[in-house]
mmCIF file of C-alpha atoms in Angstrom:
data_model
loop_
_atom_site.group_PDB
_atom_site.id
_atom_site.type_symbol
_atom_site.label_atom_id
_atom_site.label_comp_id
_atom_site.label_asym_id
_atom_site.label_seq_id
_atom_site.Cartn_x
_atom_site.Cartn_y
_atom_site.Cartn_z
ATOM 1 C CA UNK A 1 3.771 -212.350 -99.651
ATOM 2 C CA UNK A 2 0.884 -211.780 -97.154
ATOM 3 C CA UNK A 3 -2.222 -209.392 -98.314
ATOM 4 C CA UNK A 4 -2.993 -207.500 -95.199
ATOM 5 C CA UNK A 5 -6.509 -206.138 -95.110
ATOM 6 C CA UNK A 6 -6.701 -202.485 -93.578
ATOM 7 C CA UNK A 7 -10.429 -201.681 -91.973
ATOM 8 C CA UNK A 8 -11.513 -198.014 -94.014
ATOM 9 C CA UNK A 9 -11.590 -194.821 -91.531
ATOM 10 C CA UNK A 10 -15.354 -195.087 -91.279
ATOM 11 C CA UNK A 11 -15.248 -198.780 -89.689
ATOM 12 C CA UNK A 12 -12.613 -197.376 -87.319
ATOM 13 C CA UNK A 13 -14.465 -194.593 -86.280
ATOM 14 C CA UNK A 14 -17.869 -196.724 -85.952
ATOM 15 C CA UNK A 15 -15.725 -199.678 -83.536
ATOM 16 C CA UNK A 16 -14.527 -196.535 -81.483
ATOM 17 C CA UNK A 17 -17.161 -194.795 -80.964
ATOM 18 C CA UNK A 18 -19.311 -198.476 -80.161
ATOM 19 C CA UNK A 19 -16.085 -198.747 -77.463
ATOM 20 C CA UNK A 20 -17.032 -195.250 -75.769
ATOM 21 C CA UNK A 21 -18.533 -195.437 -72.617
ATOM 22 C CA UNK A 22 -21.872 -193.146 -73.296
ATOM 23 C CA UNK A 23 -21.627 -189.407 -70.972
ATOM 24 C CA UNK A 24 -24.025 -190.133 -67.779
ATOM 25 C CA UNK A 25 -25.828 -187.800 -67.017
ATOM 26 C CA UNK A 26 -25.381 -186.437 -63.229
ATOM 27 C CA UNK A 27 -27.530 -183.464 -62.444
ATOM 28 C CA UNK A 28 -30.082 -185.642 -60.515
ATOM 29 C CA UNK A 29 -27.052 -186.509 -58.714
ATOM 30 C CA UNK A 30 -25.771 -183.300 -58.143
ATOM 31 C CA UNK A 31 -29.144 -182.016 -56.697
ATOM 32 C CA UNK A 32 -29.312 -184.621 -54.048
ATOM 33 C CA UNK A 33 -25.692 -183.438 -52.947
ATOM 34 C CA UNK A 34 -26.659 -180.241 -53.026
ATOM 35 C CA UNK A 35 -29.784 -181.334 -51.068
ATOM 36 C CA UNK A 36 -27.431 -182.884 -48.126
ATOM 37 C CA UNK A 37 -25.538 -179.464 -47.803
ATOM 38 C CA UNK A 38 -28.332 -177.135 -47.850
ATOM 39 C CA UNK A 39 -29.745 -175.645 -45.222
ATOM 40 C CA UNK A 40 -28.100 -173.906 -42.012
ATOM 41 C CA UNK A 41 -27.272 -177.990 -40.354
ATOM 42 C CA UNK A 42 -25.775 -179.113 -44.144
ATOM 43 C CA UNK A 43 -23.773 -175.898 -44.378
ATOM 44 C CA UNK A 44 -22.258 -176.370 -40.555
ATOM 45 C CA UNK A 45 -21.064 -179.820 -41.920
ATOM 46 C CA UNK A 46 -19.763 -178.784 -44.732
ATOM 47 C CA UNK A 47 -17.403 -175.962 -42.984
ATOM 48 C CA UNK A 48 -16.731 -178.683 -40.672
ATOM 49 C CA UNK A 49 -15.172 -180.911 -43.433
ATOM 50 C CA UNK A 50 -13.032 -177.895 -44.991
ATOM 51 C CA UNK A 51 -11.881 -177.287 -41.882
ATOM 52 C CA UNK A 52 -10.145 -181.084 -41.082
ATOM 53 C CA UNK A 53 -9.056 -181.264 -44.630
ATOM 54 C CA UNK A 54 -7.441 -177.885 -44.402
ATOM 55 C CA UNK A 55 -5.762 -178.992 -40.624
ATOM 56 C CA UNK A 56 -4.881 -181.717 -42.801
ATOM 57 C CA UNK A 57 -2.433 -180.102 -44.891
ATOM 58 C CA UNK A 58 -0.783 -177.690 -42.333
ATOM 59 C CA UNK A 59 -0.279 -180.854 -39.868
ATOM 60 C CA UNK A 60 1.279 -182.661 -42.827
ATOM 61 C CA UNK A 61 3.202 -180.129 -43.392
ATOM 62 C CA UNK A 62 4.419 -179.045 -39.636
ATOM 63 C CA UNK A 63 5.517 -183.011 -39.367
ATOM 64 C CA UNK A 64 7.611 -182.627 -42.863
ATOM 65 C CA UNK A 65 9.325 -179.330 -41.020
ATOM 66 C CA UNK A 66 10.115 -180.704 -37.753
ATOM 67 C CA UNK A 67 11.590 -183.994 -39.369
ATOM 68 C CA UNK A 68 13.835 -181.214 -41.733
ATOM 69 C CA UNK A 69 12.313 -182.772 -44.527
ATOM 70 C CA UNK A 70 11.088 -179.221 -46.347
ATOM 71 C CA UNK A 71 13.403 -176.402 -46.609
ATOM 72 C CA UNK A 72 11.105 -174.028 -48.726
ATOM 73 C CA UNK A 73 9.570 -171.219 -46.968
ATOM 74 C CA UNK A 74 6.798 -171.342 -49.213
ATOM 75 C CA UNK A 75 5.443 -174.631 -47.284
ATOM 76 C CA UNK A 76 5.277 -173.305 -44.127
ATOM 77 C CA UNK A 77 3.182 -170.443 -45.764
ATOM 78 C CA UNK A 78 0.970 -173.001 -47.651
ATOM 79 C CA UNK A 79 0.763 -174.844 -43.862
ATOM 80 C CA UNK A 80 -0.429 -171.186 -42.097
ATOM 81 C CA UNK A 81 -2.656 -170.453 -44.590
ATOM 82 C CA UNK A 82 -4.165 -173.826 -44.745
ATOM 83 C CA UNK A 83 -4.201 -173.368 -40.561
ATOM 84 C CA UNK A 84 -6.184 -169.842 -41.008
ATOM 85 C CA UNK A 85 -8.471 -171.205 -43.391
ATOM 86 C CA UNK A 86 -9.377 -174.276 -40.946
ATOM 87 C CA UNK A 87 -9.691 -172.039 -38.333
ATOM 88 C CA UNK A 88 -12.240 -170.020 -40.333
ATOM 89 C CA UNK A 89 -14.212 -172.871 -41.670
ATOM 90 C CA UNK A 90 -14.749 -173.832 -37.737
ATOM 91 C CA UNK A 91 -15.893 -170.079 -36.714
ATOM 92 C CA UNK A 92 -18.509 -170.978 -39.722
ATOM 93 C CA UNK A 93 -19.283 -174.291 -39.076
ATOM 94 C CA UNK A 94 -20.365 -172.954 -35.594
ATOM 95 C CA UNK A 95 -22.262 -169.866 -36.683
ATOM 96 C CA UNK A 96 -24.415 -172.024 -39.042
ATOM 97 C CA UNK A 97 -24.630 -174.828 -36.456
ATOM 98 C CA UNK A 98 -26.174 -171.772 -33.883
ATOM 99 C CA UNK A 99 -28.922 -171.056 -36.481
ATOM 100 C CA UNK A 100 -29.740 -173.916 -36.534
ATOM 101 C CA UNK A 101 -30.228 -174.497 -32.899
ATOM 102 C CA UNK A 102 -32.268 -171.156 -32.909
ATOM 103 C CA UNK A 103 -34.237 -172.402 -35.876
ATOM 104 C CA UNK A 104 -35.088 -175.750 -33.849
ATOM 105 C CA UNK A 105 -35.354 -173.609 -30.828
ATOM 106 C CA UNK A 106 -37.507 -171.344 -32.365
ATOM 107 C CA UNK A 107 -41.315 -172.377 -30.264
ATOM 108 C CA UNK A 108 -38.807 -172.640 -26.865
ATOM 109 C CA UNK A 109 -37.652 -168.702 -27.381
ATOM 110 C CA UNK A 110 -41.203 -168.197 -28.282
ATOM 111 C CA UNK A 111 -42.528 -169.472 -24.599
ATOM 112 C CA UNK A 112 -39.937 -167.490 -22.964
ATOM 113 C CA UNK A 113 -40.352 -164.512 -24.614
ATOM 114 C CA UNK A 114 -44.017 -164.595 -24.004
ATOM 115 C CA UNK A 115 -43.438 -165.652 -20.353
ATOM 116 C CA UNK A 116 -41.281 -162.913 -19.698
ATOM 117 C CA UNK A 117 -43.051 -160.286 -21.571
ATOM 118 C CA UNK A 118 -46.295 -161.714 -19.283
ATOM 119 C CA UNK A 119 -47.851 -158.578 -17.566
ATOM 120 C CA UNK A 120 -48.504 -158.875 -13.591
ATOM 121 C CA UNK A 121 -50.998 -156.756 -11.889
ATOM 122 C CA UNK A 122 -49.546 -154.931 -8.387
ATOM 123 C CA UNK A 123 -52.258 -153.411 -6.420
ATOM 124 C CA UNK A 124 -49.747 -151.176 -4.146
ATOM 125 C CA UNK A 125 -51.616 -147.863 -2.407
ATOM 126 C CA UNK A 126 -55.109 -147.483 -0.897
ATOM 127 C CA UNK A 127 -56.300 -144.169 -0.669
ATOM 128 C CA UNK A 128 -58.545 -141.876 1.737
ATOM 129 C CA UNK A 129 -61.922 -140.413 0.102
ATOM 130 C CA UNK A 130 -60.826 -137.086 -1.263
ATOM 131 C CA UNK A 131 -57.107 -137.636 -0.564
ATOM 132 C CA UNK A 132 -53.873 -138.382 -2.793
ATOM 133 C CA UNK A 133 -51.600 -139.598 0.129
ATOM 134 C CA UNK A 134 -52.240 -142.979 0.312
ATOM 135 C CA UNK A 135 -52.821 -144.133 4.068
ATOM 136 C CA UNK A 136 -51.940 -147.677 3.094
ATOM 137 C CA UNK A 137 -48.933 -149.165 0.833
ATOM 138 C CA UNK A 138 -47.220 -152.333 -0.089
ATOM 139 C CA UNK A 139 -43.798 -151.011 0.252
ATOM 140 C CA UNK A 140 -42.201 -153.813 -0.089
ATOM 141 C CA UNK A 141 -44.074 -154.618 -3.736
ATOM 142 C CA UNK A 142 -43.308 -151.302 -4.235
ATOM 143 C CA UNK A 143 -39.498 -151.459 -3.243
ATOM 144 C CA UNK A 144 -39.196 -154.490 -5.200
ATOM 145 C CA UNK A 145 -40.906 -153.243 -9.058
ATOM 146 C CA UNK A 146 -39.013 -150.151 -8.294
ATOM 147 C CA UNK A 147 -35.619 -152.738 -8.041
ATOM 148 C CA UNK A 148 -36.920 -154.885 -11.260
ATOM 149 C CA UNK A 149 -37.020 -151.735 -13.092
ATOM 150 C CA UNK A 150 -33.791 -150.697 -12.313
ATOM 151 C CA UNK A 151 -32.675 -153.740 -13.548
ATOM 152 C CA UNK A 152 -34.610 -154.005 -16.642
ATOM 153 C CA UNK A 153 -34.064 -150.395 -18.081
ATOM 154 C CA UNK A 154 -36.494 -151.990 -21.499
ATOM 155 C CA UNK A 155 -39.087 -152.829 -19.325
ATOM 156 C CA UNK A 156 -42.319 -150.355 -18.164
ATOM 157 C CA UNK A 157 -44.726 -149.973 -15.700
ATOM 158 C CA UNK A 158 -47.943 -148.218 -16.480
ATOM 159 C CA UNK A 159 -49.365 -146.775 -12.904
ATOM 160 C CA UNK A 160 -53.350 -147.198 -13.012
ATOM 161 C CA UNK A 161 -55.176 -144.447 -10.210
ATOM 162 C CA UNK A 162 -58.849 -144.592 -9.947
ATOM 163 C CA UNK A 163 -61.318 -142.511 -7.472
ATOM 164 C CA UNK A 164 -64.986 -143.717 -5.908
ATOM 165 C CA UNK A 165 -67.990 -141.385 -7.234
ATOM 166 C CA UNK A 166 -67.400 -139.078 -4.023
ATOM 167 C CA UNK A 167 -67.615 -135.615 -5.205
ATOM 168 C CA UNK A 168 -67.193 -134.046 -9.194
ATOM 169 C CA UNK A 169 -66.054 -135.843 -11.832
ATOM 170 C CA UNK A 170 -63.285 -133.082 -12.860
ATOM 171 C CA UNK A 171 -62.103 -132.932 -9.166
ATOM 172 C CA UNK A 172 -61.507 -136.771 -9.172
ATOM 173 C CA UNK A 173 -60.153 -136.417 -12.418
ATOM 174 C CA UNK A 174 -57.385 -134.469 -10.816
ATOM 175 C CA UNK A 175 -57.168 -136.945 -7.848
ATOM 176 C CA UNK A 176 -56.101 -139.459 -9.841
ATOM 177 C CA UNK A 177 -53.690 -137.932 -11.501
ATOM 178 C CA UNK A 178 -52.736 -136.743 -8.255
ATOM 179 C CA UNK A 179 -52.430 -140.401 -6.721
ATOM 180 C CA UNK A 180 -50.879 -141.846 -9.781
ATOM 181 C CA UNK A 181 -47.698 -139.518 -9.000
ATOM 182 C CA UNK A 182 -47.583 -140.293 -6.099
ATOM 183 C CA UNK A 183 -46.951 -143.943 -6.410
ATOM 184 C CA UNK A 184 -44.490 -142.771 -9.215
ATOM 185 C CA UNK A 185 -42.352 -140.924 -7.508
ATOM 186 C CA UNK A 186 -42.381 -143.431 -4.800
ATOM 187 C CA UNK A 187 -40.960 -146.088 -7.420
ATOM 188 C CA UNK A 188 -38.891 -143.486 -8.643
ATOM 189 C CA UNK A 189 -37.053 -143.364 -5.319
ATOM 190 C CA UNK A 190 -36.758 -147.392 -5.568
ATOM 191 C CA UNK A 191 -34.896 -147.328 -8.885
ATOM 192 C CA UNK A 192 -37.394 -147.098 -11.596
ATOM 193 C CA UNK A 193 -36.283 -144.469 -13.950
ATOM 194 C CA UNK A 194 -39.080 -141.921 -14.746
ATOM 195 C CA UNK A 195 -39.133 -142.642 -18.994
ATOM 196 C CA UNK A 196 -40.065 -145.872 -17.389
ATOM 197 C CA UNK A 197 -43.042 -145.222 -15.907
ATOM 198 C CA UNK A 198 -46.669 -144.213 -17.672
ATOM 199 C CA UNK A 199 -49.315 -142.467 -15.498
ATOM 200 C CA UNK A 200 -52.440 -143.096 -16.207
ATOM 201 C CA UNK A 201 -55.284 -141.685 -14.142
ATOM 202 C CA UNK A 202 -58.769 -142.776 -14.973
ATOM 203 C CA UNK A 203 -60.726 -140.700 -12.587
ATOM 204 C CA UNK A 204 -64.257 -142.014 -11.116
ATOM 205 C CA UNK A 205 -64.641 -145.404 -11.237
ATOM 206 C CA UNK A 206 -67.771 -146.664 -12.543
ATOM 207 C CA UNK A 207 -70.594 -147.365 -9.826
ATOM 208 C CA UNK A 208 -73.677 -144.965 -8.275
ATOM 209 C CA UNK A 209 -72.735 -141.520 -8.066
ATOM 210 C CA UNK A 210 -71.779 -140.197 -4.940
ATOM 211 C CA UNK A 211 -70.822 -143.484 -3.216
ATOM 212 C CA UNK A 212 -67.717 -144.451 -1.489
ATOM 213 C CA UNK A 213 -66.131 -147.634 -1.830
ATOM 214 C CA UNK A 214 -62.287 -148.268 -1.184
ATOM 215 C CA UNK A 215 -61.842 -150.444 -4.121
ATOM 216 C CA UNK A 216 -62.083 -147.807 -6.294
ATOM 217 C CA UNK A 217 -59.351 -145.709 -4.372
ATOM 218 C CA UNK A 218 -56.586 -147.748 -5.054
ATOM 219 C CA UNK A 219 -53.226 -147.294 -7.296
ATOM 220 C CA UNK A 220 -52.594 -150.289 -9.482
ATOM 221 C CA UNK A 221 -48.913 -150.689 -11.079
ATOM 222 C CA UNK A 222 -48.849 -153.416 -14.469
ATOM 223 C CA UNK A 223 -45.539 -154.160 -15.359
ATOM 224 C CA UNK A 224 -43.836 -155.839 -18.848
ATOM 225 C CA UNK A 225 -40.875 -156.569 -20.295
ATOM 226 C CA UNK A 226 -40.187 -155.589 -23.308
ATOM 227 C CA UNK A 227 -38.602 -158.874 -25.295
ATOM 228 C CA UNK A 228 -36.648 -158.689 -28.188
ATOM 229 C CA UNK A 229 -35.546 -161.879 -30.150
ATOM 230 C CA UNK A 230 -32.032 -161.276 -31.813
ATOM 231 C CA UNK A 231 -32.015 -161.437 -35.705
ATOM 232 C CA UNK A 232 -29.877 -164.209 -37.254
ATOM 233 C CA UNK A 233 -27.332 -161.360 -38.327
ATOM 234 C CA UNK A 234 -26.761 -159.469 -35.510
ATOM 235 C CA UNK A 235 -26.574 -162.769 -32.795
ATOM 236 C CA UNK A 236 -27.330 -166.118 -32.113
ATOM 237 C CA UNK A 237 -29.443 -166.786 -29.038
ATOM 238 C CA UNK A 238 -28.332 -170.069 -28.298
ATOM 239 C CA UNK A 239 -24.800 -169.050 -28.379
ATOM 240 C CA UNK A 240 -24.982 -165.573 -26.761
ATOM 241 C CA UNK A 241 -20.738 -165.180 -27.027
ATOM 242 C CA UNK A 242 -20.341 -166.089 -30.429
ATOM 243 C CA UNK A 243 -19.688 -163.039 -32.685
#
């Protein structure tokens, strides 16, 4: 008769646990995945691969119904819900895409919001000594900031009138004031809307008193635009039509 020699519990637990592959340890390697899909570009993707993998299953799924081969109506639910989620994955995929472009746009908008919120300097009416009805204009400048306006209701104009040193300061005060309005109401009549427009009448230029000089009679109009960059939440400027 054979002796068979059994190995004690201890042994067997020591040769298994010598056999066990030790736990690795994967949070560096979590962290660099989590480094690929961060940020607005690594989210996009992301969304992007939800999306096919969720087409995935409804176009599996439409090919098993046309060919008969499911009957259960809970498969064609599984495939429309899989089809709304893919659909929904895109919308986000481009939404985090756009931020990004604006993000990597960000010094472009910058230019073009400076550029367009540039002030220009109109010189437009030349006025008589002593008069507020200018005896010279540049109606068609005139004509033209009055259309811009129109068409800019966030933009401004601020209407500059100045008088020589001919006669008291108070009285030229007035005259300014006087000539200022003037121009306004004659942009006014071009389109500009009146909350538009700021008045500002300086009175006697500086200079010797009493002395005329037709540079200092003169209305000046300074127009801006008033330029206001979207916030990520409520748009995306370099997709305007996505909501």
């Amino acid at each position: 008769m054979k002796n068979y020699i059994y190995p004690s519990l201890a042994v067997l637990a020591f040769l298994l646990t010598a056999c066990t592959t030790p736990k690795q340890n994967t949070a560096d390697l979590k962290a660099e995945i989590d480094a690929a899909r961060s940020g607005h570009y690594g989210q996009a993707m992301l969304h992007a691969e939800q999306s096919e993998e969720d087409l995935e299953v409804a176009n599996n799924i439409l090919n098993h119904l046309e060919h008969d081969h499911y009957w259960n109506i809970d498969e064609k639910q599984k495939a429309l819900n899989a089809a709304r989620s893919a659909a929904h994955h895109r919308l986000e995929s481009e939404k985090e895409m756009c931020q990004w472009l604006t993000e990597v746009h960000s010094h472009n908008h910058s230019k073009a919001a400076k550029k367009a919120g540039k002030k220009q300097h109109h010189s437009v009416a030349y006025f008589a000594t002593g008069s507020a009805e200018p005896f010279k204009t540049k109606d068609e400048a005139i004509s033209r900031i009055g259309r811009w306006l129109n068409e800019h209701p966030d933009a401004t104009a601020t209407i500059t009138a100045t008088t020589d040193t001919v006669g008291k300061p108070d009285s030229n005060q007035a005259l300014s004031e006087r000539r200022a309005n003037a121009v306004a109401d004659r942009l006014v009549a071009s389109g500009a809307k009146p909350n538009q427009l700021i008045v500002k009448a300086t009175g006697e230029a500086t200079g010797p008193d009493n002395t005329p000089n037709q540079e200092n009679r003169v209305a000046i109009v300074t127009t801006s635009a008033i330029v206001t960059l979207p916030r990520a939440q409520e748009g995306y400027i370099d997709c305007p039509n996505l909501k």
